[in-house]
PDB file of C-alpha atoms in Angstrom:
ATOM      1  CA  LEU A 163     -62.437   9.604  -1.477  1.00  0.00           C
ATOM      2  CA  SER A 164     -59.986  12.235  -0.342  1.00  0.00           C
ATOM      3  CA  SER A 165     -59.015  10.105   2.675  1.00  0.00           C
ATOM      4  CA  SER A 166     -58.441   7.051   0.465  1.00  0.00           C
ATOM      5  CA  TYR A 167     -56.295   9.095  -1.903  1.00  0.00           C
ATOM      6  CA  THR A 168     -54.258  10.444   1.018  1.00  0.00           C
ATOM      7  CA  ARG A 169     -53.585   6.921   2.324  1.00  0.00           C
ATOM      8  CA  LYS A 170     -52.523   5.714  -1.124  1.00  0.00           C
ATOM      9  CA  ASN A 171     -50.308   8.743  -1.564  1.00  0.00           C
ATOM     10  CA  LYS A 172     -48.685   8.133   1.827  1.00  0.00           C
ATOM     11  CA  LYS A 173     -48.063   4.464   0.973  1.00  0.00           C
ATOM     12  CA  MET A 174     -46.523   5.484  -2.329  1.00  0.00           C
ATOM     13  CA  LYS A 175     -44.175   7.945  -0.618  1.00  0.00           C
ATOM     14  CA  ASN A 176     -43.169   5.314   1.945  1.00  0.00           C
ATOM     15  CA  PHE A 177     -42.550   2.819  -0.850  1.00  0.00           C
ATOM     16  CA  ILE A 178     -40.375   5.330  -2.718  1.00  0.00           C
ATOM     17  CA  ARG A 179     -38.408   6.117   0.462  1.00  0.00           C
ATOM     18  CA  PHE A 180     -37.875   2.418   1.157  1.00  0.00           C
ATOM     19  CA  SER A 181     -36.864   1.740  -2.439  1.00  0.00           C
ATOM     20  CA  ALA A 182     -34.395   4.633  -2.356  1.00  0.00           C
ATOM     21  CA  PHE A 183     -32.933   3.392   0.950  1.00  0.00           C
ATOM     22  CA  LEU A 184     -32.640  -0.161  -0.388  1.00  0.00           C
ATOM     23  CA  PHE A 185     -30.958   1.062  -3.568  1.00  0.00           C
ATOM     24  CA  TYR A 186     -28.519   3.183  -1.528  1.00  0.00           C
ATOM     25  CA  PHE A 187     -27.758   0.276   0.815  1.00  0.00           C
ATOM     26  CA  LEU A 188     -27.098  -2.121  -2.057  1.00  0.00           C
ATOM     27  CA  LEU A 189     -24.954   0.454  -3.867  1.00  0.00           C
ATOM     28  CA  VAL A 190     -22.819   1.160  -0.789  1.00  0.00           C
ATOM     29  CA  SER A 191     -22.468  -2.558  -0.098  1.00  0.00           C
ATOM     30  CA  GLN A 192     -21.348  -3.199  -3.666  1.00  0.00           C
ATOM     31  CA  LEU A 193     -18.853  -0.335  -3.607  1.00  0.00           C
ATOM     32  CA  SER A 194     -17.510  -1.480  -0.241  1.00  0.00           C
ATOM     33  CA  HIS A 195     -17.101  -5.013  -1.577  1.00  0.00           C
ATOM     34  CA  GLN A 196     -15.279  -3.737  -4.635  1.00  0.00           C
ATOM     35  CA  THR A 197     -13.029  -1.527  -2.490  1.00  0.00           C
ATOM     36  CA  MET A 198     -12.138  -4.439  -0.219  1.00  0.00           C
ATOM     37  CA  SER A 199     -11.611  -6.940  -3.018  1.00  0.00           C
ATOM     38  CA  GLN A 200      -9.555  -4.748  -5.353  1.00  0.00           C
ATOM     39  CA  PRO A 201      -6.130  -3.795  -4.007  1.00  0.00           C
ATOM     40  CA  GLN A 202      -4.679  -0.566  -5.363  1.00  0.00           C
ATOM     41  CA  HIS A 203      -1.831  -1.285  -7.764  1.00  0.00           C
ATOM     42  CA  MET A 204       1.119   1.095  -7.680  1.00  0.00           C
ATOM     43  CA  HIS A 205       3.686  -0.358 -10.051  1.00  0.00           C
ATOM     44  CA  THR A 206       5.303  -3.556 -11.311  1.00  0.00           C
ATOM     45  CA  PHE A 207       9.065  -3.618 -11.798  1.00  0.00           C
ATOM     46  CA  CYS A 208      10.668  -6.200 -14.087  1.00  0.00           C
ATOM     47  CA  ASP A 209      14.443  -6.514 -13.935  1.00  0.00           C
ATOM     48  CA  ASN A 210      15.379  -6.521 -17.619  1.00  0.00           C
ATOM     49  CA  LEU A 211      18.983  -7.265 -16.667  1.00  0.00           C
ATOM     50  CA  SER A 212      17.999 -10.593 -15.122  1.00  0.00           C
ATOM     51  CA  GLU A 213      17.755 -13.825 -17.097  1.00  0.00           C
ATOM     52  CA  ASN A 214      14.768 -14.714 -19.225  1.00  0.00           C
ATOM     53  CA  PHE A 215      13.112 -18.125 -19.487  1.00  0.00           C
ATOM     54  CA  SER A 216      10.940 -19.913 -22.022  1.00  0.00           C
ATOM     55  CA  GLN A 217       7.295 -20.952 -22.024  1.00  0.00           C
ATOM     56  CA  THR A 218       8.208 -24.642 -21.728  1.00  0.00           C
ATOM     57  CA  SER A 219      11.044 -24.320 -19.192  1.00  0.00           C
ATOM     58  CA  GLN A 220      11.201 -25.973 -15.795  1.00  0.00           C
ATOM     59  CA  TYR A 221      11.653 -22.522 -14.294  1.00  0.00           C
ATOM     60  CA  LYS A 222       8.189 -21.489 -15.484  1.00  0.00           C
ATOM     61  CA  SER A 223       6.648 -24.574 -13.895  1.00  0.00           C
ATOM     62  CA  ASN A 224       8.509 -23.895 -10.643  1.00  0.00           C
ATOM     63  CA  ARG A 225       7.380 -20.262 -10.661  1.00  0.00           C
ATOM     64  CA  GLU A 226       3.745 -21.270 -11.029  1.00  0.00           C
ATOM     65  CA  THR A 227       4.128 -23.679  -8.101  1.00  0.00           C
ATOM     66  CA  LEU A 228       5.759 -20.968  -6.000  1.00  0.00           C
ATOM     67  CA  LEU A 229       3.094 -18.340  -6.718  1.00  0.00           C
ATOM     68  CA  SER A 230       0.355 -20.848  -5.963  1.00  0.00           C
ATOM     69  CA  SER A 231       2.042 -21.543  -2.627  1.00  0.00           C
ATOM     70  CA  LEU A 232       2.092 -17.819  -1.800  1.00  0.00           C
ATOM     71  CA  ARG A 233      -1.616 -17.545  -2.580  1.00  0.00           C
ATOM     72  CA  ASP A 234      -2.407 -20.564  -0.396  1.00  0.00           C
ATOM     73  CA  ARG A 235      -0.498 -19.079   2.538  1.00  0.00           C
ATOM     74  CA  SER A 236      -1.858 -15.546   2.243  1.00  0.00           C
ATOM     75  CA  PRO A 237      -4.858 -16.040   4.599  1.00  0.00           C
ATOM     76  CA  LEU A 238      -2.518 -17.198   7.394  1.00  0.00           C
ATOM     77  CA  GLY A 239      -0.331 -14.162   7.990  1.00  0.00           C
ATOM     78  CA  THR A 240       1.230 -10.947   6.729  1.00  0.00           C
ATOM     79  CA  TYR A 241       4.462 -12.553   5.495  1.00  0.00           C
ATOM     80  CA  TYR A 242       5.626 -15.718   3.815  1.00  0.00           C
ATOM     81  CA  ASN A 243       8.577 -16.759   1.668  1.00  0.00           C
ATOM     82  CA  ALA A 244       9.238 -19.940  -0.276  1.00  0.00           C
ATOM     83  CA  THR A 245      11.764 -21.571  -2.586  1.00  0.00           C
ATOM     84  CA  VAL A 246      10.880 -24.104  -5.278  1.00  0.00           C
ATOM     85  CA  GLY A 247      13.105 -26.210  -7.546  1.00  0.00           C
ATOM     86  CA  LEU A 248      16.766 -27.062  -7.991  1.00  0.00           C
ATOM     87  CA  SER A 249      19.470 -24.937  -9.573  1.00  0.00           C
ATOM     88  CA  PRO A 250      19.518 -23.528 -12.208  1.00  0.00           C
ATOM     89  CA  ASP A 251      15.711 -23.478 -12.132  1.00  0.00           C
ATOM     90  CA  THR A 252      15.317 -22.439  -8.491  1.00  0.00           C
ATOM     91  CA  VAL A 253      12.609 -19.815  -7.855  1.00  0.00           C
ATOM     92  CA  HIS A 254      12.414 -17.686  -4.708  1.00  0.00           C
ATOM     93  CA  GLY A 255       9.405 -15.616  -3.758  1.00  0.00           C
ATOM     94  CA  MET A 256       7.725 -13.796  -0.915  1.00  0.00           C
ATOM     95  CA  PHE A 257       4.859 -11.516   0.031  1.00  0.00           C
ATOM     96  CA  LEU A 258       4.586  -8.867   2.710  1.00  0.00           C
ATOM     97  CA  CYS A 259       1.344  -7.159   3.720  1.00  0.00           C
ATOM     98  CA  ARG A 260       1.006  -3.972   5.705  1.00  0.00           C
ATOM     99  CA  GLY A 261       0.417  -4.750   9.346  1.00  0.00           C
ATOM    100  CA  ASP A 262      -2.524  -2.358   9.623  1.00  0.00           C
ATOM    101  CA  ILE A 263      -4.827  -4.125   7.140  1.00  0.00           C
ATOM    102  CA  THR A 264      -7.175  -7.047   7.723  1.00  0.00           C
ATOM    103  CA  LYS A 265      -6.351 -10.682   6.958  1.00  0.00           C
ATOM    104  CA  GLN A 266      -8.953 -10.638   4.194  1.00  0.00           C
ATOM    105  CA  SER A 267      -7.440  -7.545   2.584  1.00  0.00           C
ATOM    106  CA  CYS A 268      -3.979  -9.098   2.823  1.00  0.00           C
ATOM    107  CA  SER A 269      -5.135 -12.313   1.207  1.00  0.00           C
ATOM    108  CA  ASN A 270      -6.967 -10.438  -1.561  1.00  0.00           C
ATOM    109  CA  CYS A 271      -3.887  -8.340  -2.272  1.00  0.00           C
ATOM    110  CA  VAL A 272      -1.497 -11.297  -2.388  1.00  0.00           C
ATOM    111  CA  LYS A 273      -3.794 -13.315  -4.638  1.00  0.00           C
ATOM    112  CA  THR A 274      -4.044 -10.397  -7.045  1.00  0.00           C
ATOM    113  CA  ALA A 275      -0.320  -9.625  -6.900  1.00  0.00           C
ATOM    114  CA  THR A 276       0.785 -13.186  -7.593  1.00  0.00           C
ATOM    115  CA  LEU A 277      -1.445 -13.332 -10.653  1.00  0.00           C
ATOM    116  CA  GLU A 278      -0.528  -9.900 -12.031  1.00  0.00           C
ATOM    117  CA  ILE A 279       3.244 -10.167 -11.515  1.00  0.00           C
ATOM    118  CA  THR A 280       3.515 -12.705 -14.347  1.00  0.00           C
ATOM    119  CA  LYS A 281       1.760 -10.519 -16.905  1.00  0.00           C
ATOM    120  CA  ASN A 282       2.854  -7.899 -19.427  1.00  0.00           C
ATOM    121  CA  ASN A 283       6.606  -7.245 -19.568  1.00  0.00           C
ATOM    122  CA  CYS A 284       7.375  -9.584 -16.654  1.00  0.00           C
ATOM    123  CA  THR A 285       5.973 -12.720 -18.306  1.00  0.00           C
ATOM    124  CA  TYR A 286       9.346 -14.312 -19.076  1.00  0.00           C
ATOM    125  CA  ILE A 287      11.665 -12.284 -16.815  1.00  0.00           C
ATOM    126  CA  LYS A 288      13.022 -14.034 -13.732  1.00  0.00           C
ATOM    127  CA  ASP A 289      13.300 -11.075 -11.336  1.00  0.00           C
ATOM    128  CA  ALA A 290      10.186  -8.990 -10.640  1.00  0.00           C
ATOM    129  CA  ILE A 291       8.512  -7.084  -7.828  1.00  0.00           C
ATOM    130  CA  ILE A 292       4.981  -5.726  -7.667  1.00  0.00           C
ATOM    131  CA  PHE A 293       3.817  -2.986  -5.289  1.00  0.00           C
ATOM    132  CA  TYR A 294       0.276  -2.415  -4.088  1.00  0.00           C
ATOM    133  CA  GLN A 295      -0.862   0.010  -1.428  1.00  0.00           C
ATOM    134  CA  GLU A 296      -1.723  -2.992   0.735  1.00  0.00           C
ATOM    135  CA  CYS A 297       1.117  -5.442  -0.022  1.00  0.00           C
ATOM    136  CA  MET A 298       4.090  -6.366  -2.151  1.00  0.00           C
ATOM    137  CA  SER A 299       5.245  -9.591  -3.765  1.00  0.00           C
ATOM    138  CA  THR A 300       8.591 -10.549  -5.289  1.00  0.00           C
ATOM    139  CA  VAL A 301       9.888 -13.332  -7.495  1.00  0.00           C
ATOM    140  CA  SER A 302      13.619 -14.227  -7.346  1.00  0.00           C
ATOM    141  CA  PHE A 303      14.335 -10.771  -5.907  1.00  0.00           C
ATOM    142  CA  LEU A 304      16.985 -11.709  -3.319  1.00  0.00           C
ATOM    143  CA  ARG A 305      18.700  -8.440  -2.508  1.00  0.00           C
ATOM    144  CA  ILE A 306      18.785  -7.802   1.230  1.00  0.00           C
ATOM    145  CA  VAL A 307      18.518  -4.003   1.513  1.00  0.00           C
ATOM    146  CA  GLU A 308      18.708  -1.489  -1.321  1.00  0.00           C
ATOM    147  CA  SER A 309      17.451   2.033  -1.888  1.00  0.00           C
ATOM    148  CA  GLY A 310      15.265   0.865  -4.767  1.00  0.00           C
ATOM    149  CA  PRO A 311      13.138   0.135  -6.531  1.00  0.00           C
ATOM    150  CA  TRP A 312      10.728   2.067  -4.367  1.00  0.00           C
ATOM    151  CA  ALA A 313       7.158   3.269  -4.554  1.00  0.00           C
ATOM    152  CA  ALA A 314       5.519   6.019  -2.542  1.00  0.00           C
ATOM    153  CA  MET A 315       2.033   7.390  -2.062  1.00  0.00           C
ATOM    154  CA  TYR A 316       1.650  10.943  -0.836  1.00  0.00           C
ATOM    155  CA  SER A 317      -1.033  13.552  -0.419  1.00  0.00           C
ATOM    156  CA  ASN A 318      -1.368  16.429  -2.830  1.00  0.00           C
ATOM    157  CA  VAL A 319      -2.394  18.514   0.174  1.00  0.00           C
ATOM    158  CA  SER A 320       0.613  20.091   1.873  1.00  0.00           C
ATOM    159  CA  PHE A 321       1.105  22.478   4.777  1.00  0.00           C
ATOM    160  CA  PRO A 322       2.869  25.884   4.791  1.00  0.00           C
ATOM    161  CA  ASP A 323       6.658  25.980   4.335  1.00  0.00           C
ATOM    162  CA  SER A 324       7.105  27.441   7.822  1.00  0.00           C
ATOM    163  CA  PHE A 325       5.895  24.121   9.253  1.00  0.00           C
ATOM    164  CA  LEU A 326       8.186  21.968   7.117  1.00  0.00           C
ATOM    165  CA  PHE A 327      11.482  21.876   9.023  1.00  0.00           C
ATOM    166  CA  PRO A 328       9.995  21.401  12.523  1.00  0.00           C
ATOM    167  CA  PHE A 329       7.640  18.725  11.218  1.00  0.00           C
ATOM    168  CA  ARG A 330      10.477  16.845   9.494  1.00  0.00           C
ATOM    169  CA  GLU A 331      12.438  16.852  12.742  1.00  0.00           C
ATOM    170  CA  THR A 332       9.430  15.561  14.662  1.00  0.00           C
ATOM    171  CA  LEU A 333       8.753  12.848  12.101  1.00  0.00           C
ATOM    172  CA  SER A 334      12.411  11.771  11.982  1.00  0.00           C
ATOM    173  CA  ASP A 335      12.593  11.552  15.793  1.00  0.00           C
ATOM    174  CA  LYS A 336       9.339   9.584  15.932  1.00  0.00           C
ATOM    175  CA  VAL A 337      10.411   7.099  13.253  1.00  0.00           C
ATOM    176  CA  GLU A 338      13.803   6.657  14.944  1.00  0.00           C
ATOM    177  CA  LYS A 339      12.035   5.648  18.160  1.00  0.00           C
ATOM    178  CA  LEU A 340       9.806   3.235  16.252  1.00  0.00           C
ATOM    179  CA  ILE A 341      12.842   1.723  14.513  1.00  0.00           C
ATOM    180  CA  ILE A 342      14.292   0.886  17.923  1.00  0.00           C
ATOM    181  CA  LEU A 343      10.983  -0.659  18.998  1.00  0.00           C
ATOM    182  CA  THR A 344      10.932  -3.006  16.003  1.00  0.00           C
ATOM    183  CA  ALA A 345      13.704  -5.082  17.621  1.00  0.00           C
ATOM    184  CA  SER A 346      11.157  -6.417  20.116  1.00  0.00           C
ATOM    185  CA  LYS A 347       8.858  -7.379  17.235  1.00  0.00           C
ATOM    186  CA  SER A 348      11.429  -9.335  15.231  1.00  0.00           C
ATOM    187  CA  SER A 349      10.429 -12.821  16.378  1.00  0.00           C
ATOM    188  CA  LEU A 350       8.562 -14.891  13.814  1.00  0.00           C
ATOM    189  CA  SER A 351       6.347 -16.011  16.693  1.00  0.00           C
ATOM    190  CA  SER A 352       4.898 -12.503  16.732  1.00  0.00           C
ATOM    191  CA  LEU A 353       1.584 -12.171  14.888  1.00  0.00           C
ATOM    192  CA  THR A 354       3.030  -9.298  12.828  1.00  0.00           C
ATOM    193  CA  PRO A 355       6.846  -9.331  13.077  1.00  0.00           C
ATOM    194  CA  TYR A 356       8.733  -6.065  12.697  1.00  0.00           C
ATOM    195  CA  TYR A 357       5.562  -3.983  12.768  1.00  0.00           C
ATOM    196  CA  VAL A 358       5.076  -0.970  15.033  1.00  0.00           C
ATOM    197  CA  ARG A 359       2.410   1.712  14.856  1.00  0.00           C
ATOM    198  CA  ASP A 360       2.105   4.823  17.008  1.00  0.00           C
ATOM    199  CA  ARG A 361      -0.597   7.479  17.148  1.00  0.00           C
ATOM    200  CA  ASN A 362      -0.255  10.450  19.487  1.00  0.00           C
ATOM    201  CA  LYS A 363      -0.721  14.163  19.912  1.00  0.00           C
ATOM    202  CA  VAL A 364       2.189  16.458  19.123  1.00  0.00           C
ATOM    203  CA  ASN A 365       2.397  19.920  20.692  1.00  0.00           C
ATOM    204  CA  GLU A 366       4.075  22.150  18.153  1.00  0.00           C
ATOM    205  CA  PHE A 367       3.502  25.402  16.262  1.00  0.00           C
ATOM    206  CA  ASP A 368       1.545  26.798  19.250  1.00  0.00           C
ATOM    207  CA  ARG A 369      -1.038  24.081  18.655  1.00  0.00           C
ATOM    208  CA  SER A 370      -1.419  20.338  18.829  1.00  0.00           C
ATOM    209  CA  TYR A 371      -1.894  17.908  15.968  1.00  0.00           C
ATOM    210  CA  THR A 372      -2.168  14.142  15.574  1.00  0.00           C
ATOM    211  CA  LEU A 373       0.694  12.166  14.060  1.00  0.00           C
ATOM    212  CA  ASP A 374      -0.063   8.555  13.097  1.00  0.00           C
ATOM    213  CA  THR A 375       3.127   6.685  12.163  1.00  0.00           C
ATOM    214  CA  MET A 376       3.780   3.091  11.087  1.00  0.00           C
ATOM    215  CA  VAL A 377       6.999   1.207  10.299  1.00  0.00           C
ATOM    216  CA  GLN A 378       7.372  -2.393   9.163  1.00  0.00           C
ATOM    217  CA  CYS A 379      10.134  -4.660   7.873  1.00  0.00           C
ATOM    218  CA  SER A 380      10.207  -7.999   6.149  1.00  0.00           C
ATOM    219  CA  PRO A 381      10.799 -10.692   8.813  1.00  0.00           C
ATOM    220  CA  ASP A 382      13.721 -12.192   6.866  1.00  0.00           C
ATOM    221  CA  LEU A 383      15.824  -9.163   7.829  1.00  0.00           C
ATOM    222  CA  ASP A 384      17.845  -9.029  11.019  1.00  0.00           C
ATOM    223  CA  PRO A 385      17.289  -6.000  13.301  1.00  0.00           C
ATOM    224  CA  ALA A 386      20.331  -4.159  11.910  1.00  0.00           C
ATOM    225  CA  ASN A 387      19.224  -4.448   8.285  1.00  0.00           C
ATOM    226  CA  CYS A 388      15.651  -3.585   9.236  1.00  0.00           C
ATOM    227  CA  SER A 389      16.962  -0.351  10.761  1.00  0.00           C
ATOM    228  CA  VAL A 390      18.990   0.402   7.621  1.00  0.00           C
ATOM    229  CA  CYS A 391      15.958  -0.203   5.404  1.00  0.00           C
ATOM    230  CA  LEU A 392      13.681   2.060   7.440  1.00  0.00           C
ATOM    231  CA  ARG A 393      16.267   4.847   7.516  1.00  0.00           C
ATOM    232  CA  LEU A 394      16.471   4.612   3.732  1.00  0.00           C
ATOM    233  CA  ALA A 395      12.689   4.973   3.698  1.00  0.00           C
ATOM    234  CA  VAL A 396      12.941   8.131   5.832  1.00  0.00           C
ATOM    235  CA  GLN A 397      15.436   9.577   3.335  1.00  0.00           C
ATOM    236  CA  GLY A 398      13.155   8.590   0.487  1.00  0.00           C
ATOM    237  CA  VAL A 399      10.151  10.359   2.004  1.00  0.00           C
ATOM    238  CA  SER A 400      12.248  13.507   2.448  1.00  0.00           C
ATOM    239  CA  SER A 401      13.187  13.371  -1.231  1.00  0.00           C
ATOM    240  CA  CYS A 402       9.873  12.462  -2.844  1.00  0.00           C
ATOM    241  CA  CYS A 403       7.217  13.877  -0.558  1.00  0.00           C
ATOM    242  CA  ASN A 404       8.912  16.724   1.251  1.00  0.00           C
ATOM    243  CA  ASN A 405       5.832  18.706   2.225  1.00  0.00           C
ATOM    244  CA  ALA A 406       3.091  16.072   2.120  1.00  0.00           C
ATOM    245  CA  ARG A 407       0.538  15.848   4.912  1.00  0.00           C
ATOM    246  CA  ILE A 408       0.150  12.090   4.326  1.00  0.00           C
ATOM    247  CA  ALA A 409       2.713   9.689   2.858  1.00  0.00           C
ATOM    248  CA  GLN A 410       3.556   6.015   2.498  1.00  0.00           C
ATOM    249  CA  PHE A 411       6.936   4.779   1.308  1.00  0.00           C
ATOM    250  CA  PHE A 412       7.587   1.208   0.138  1.00  0.00           C
ATOM    251  CA  LEU A 413      10.948  -0.491  -0.364  1.00  0.00           C
ATOM    252  CA  PRO A 414      11.256  -4.203  -1.245  1.00  0.00           C
ATOM    253  CA  LYS A 415      11.986  -5.013   2.396  1.00  0.00           C
ATOM    254  CA  CYS A 416      10.176  -2.377   4.471  1.00  0.00           C
ATOM    255  CA  PHE A 417       7.366   0.211   4.711  1.00  0.00           C
ATOM    256  CA  LEU A 418       7.019   3.645   6.267  1.00  0.00           C
ATOM    257  CA  LYS A 419       3.655   5.356   6.605  1.00  0.00           C
ATOM    258  CA  TYR A 420       2.522   8.551   8.324  1.00  0.00           C
ATOM    259  CA  ASP A 421      -0.626  10.641   8.499  1.00  0.00           C
ATOM    260  CA  THR A 422      -1.255  14.011  10.143  1.00  0.00           C
ATOM    261  CA  SER A 423      -4.455  15.735  11.160  1.00  0.00           C
ATOM    262  CA  GLY A 424      -4.946  19.132  12.751  1.00  0.00           C
ATOM    263  CA  LEU A 425      -2.292  21.023  10.783  1.00  0.00           C
ATOM    264  CA  PRO A 426      -3.189  23.908   8.473  1.00  0.00           C
ATOM    265  CA  THR A 427      -2.933  23.262   4.729  1.00  0.00           C
ATOM    266  CA  THR A 428      -1.912  25.491   1.854  1.00  0.00           C
ATOM    267  CA  GLN A 429      -4.911  24.615  -0.308  1.00  0.00           C
ATOM    268  CA  SER A 430      -8.150  22.681  -0.464  1.00  0.00           C
ATOM    269  CA  PRO A 431      -7.982  18.987  -1.403  1.00  0.00           C
ATOM    270  CA  SER A 432      -7.417  18.568  -5.124  1.00  0.00           C
ATOM    271  CA  GLY A 433      -9.557  16.524  -7.464  1.00  0.00           C
ATOM    272  CA  SER A 434      -6.581  14.886  -9.180  1.00  0.00           C
ATOM    273  CA  PHE A 435      -3.711  12.597  -8.312  1.00  0.00           C
ATOM    274  CA  SER A 436      -0.750  11.165 -10.166  1.00  0.00           C
ATOM    275  CA  VAL A 437       1.001   7.827 -10.329  1.00  0.00           C
ATOM    276  CA  HIS A 438       4.749   8.071 -10.907  1.00  0.00           C
ATOM    277  CA  ALA A 439       7.189   5.177 -11.030  1.00  0.00           C
ATOM    278  CA  ARG A 440      10.890   5.214 -11.732  1.00  0.00           C
ATOM    279  CA  LYS A 441      13.652   2.651 -12.041  1.00  0.00           C
ATOM    280  CA  GLY A 442      17.049   3.826 -13.213  1.00  0.00           C
ATOM    281  CA  ASN A 443      16.444   6.267 -16.044  1.00  0.00           C
ATOM    282  CA  GLU A 444      12.973   4.938 -16.813  1.00  0.00           C
ATOM    283  CA  ILE A 445      10.111   7.134 -15.620  1.00  0.00           C
ATOM    284  CA  TYR A 446       6.434   6.175 -15.773  1.00  0.00           C
ATOM    285  CA  VAL A 447       3.661   8.726 -15.250  1.00  0.00           C
ATOM    286  CA  ARG A 448      -0.127   8.395 -15.165  1.00  0.00           C
ATOM    287  CA  ILE A 449      -2.616  11.166 -14.377  1.00  0.00           C
ATOM    288  CA  PHE A 450      -6.103  10.526 -13.011  1.00  0.00           C
ATOM    289  CA  ILE A 451      -9.050  12.864 -12.435  1.00  0.00           C
ATOM    290  CA  THR A 452     -11.638  12.119  -9.764  1.00  0.00           C
ATOM    291  CA  THR A 453     -14.531  13.989  -8.184  1.00  0.00           C
ATOM    292  CA  MET A 454     -13.691  12.788  -4.672  1.00  0.00           C
ATOM    293  CA  ALA A 455     -12.644  15.666  -2.422  1.00  0.00           C
ATOM    294  CA  THR A 456     -11.080  13.735   0.471  1.00  0.00           C
ATOM    295  CA  SER A 457      -7.460  12.700   0.971  1.00  0.00           C
ATOM    296  CA  LEU A 458      -6.613  12.505  -2.703  1.00  0.00           C
ATOM    297  CA  LEU A 459      -3.168  11.024  -3.050  1.00  0.00           C
ATOM    298  CA  ALA A 460      -0.250  10.875  -5.437  1.00  0.00           C
ATOM    299  CA  LEU A 461       1.797   7.738  -6.057  1.00  0.00           C
ATOM    300  CA  VAL A 462       5.473   7.771  -6.824  1.00  0.00           C
ATOM    301  CA  GLY A 463       7.954   4.960  -7.395  1.00  0.00           C
ATOM    302  CA  LEU A 464      11.627   4.483  -8.197  1.00  0.00           C
TER     303      LEU A 464
END
């Protein structure tokens, strides 16, 4: 009897272990699917100084055709632009995905962006741009290079002030070299035009650390304007995220991203992060609390 009870008890324990493993596997799979399928929205900017249009206008019909075209093209590459309609109802639009994400993530981001950009305050405004961590999309936003609107994501974890100036010099020199390299990536025949990423060890502060840097421009820019855009991004990072260990900076025509590992920090990772967005004198702030203790980030936009 004791032997039979032992066998049953062992089977029950094995069943519980298997059930727990299966539950964990399904939970992780579901969370991974949600993470992949839900791009992280930063901010949507609507140009209130641009013209409005009506529900029944030809412009609205042209915009829907344009956004549908962007969605259809999103699985094929990281960039696409299109124009639909005749003046005065012409609609221009584009999307640009970060070069370091997968095709699936790019497509998911663009599909979400092109649906969300028409909602809320942008519903009947002609000029709009929406920023996600993974991509951006614009409608009738034709400016070549400007210092805004911008959006940035940066780590709440910083390093000591004594490291700041040397690190900024190192980062500026690295980005300048990458800006020069983008000229060789400007051809539309390239899989990811105007995209360069570099990861290497830096010997500094009597130690070595890893600096992972990425720059990317919209392929409709020429090399000179791409360089201008990325240098504006460098200035923006210096202004918004001066002592951040990790940062990403997004302008309507280019990205800058860097990550460091191996440097000392001034504090443990925080359990909160903020979303800030600014355009002109308008400032938007959201505060979030999370229990995650890894690479918690703050978002900023102008």
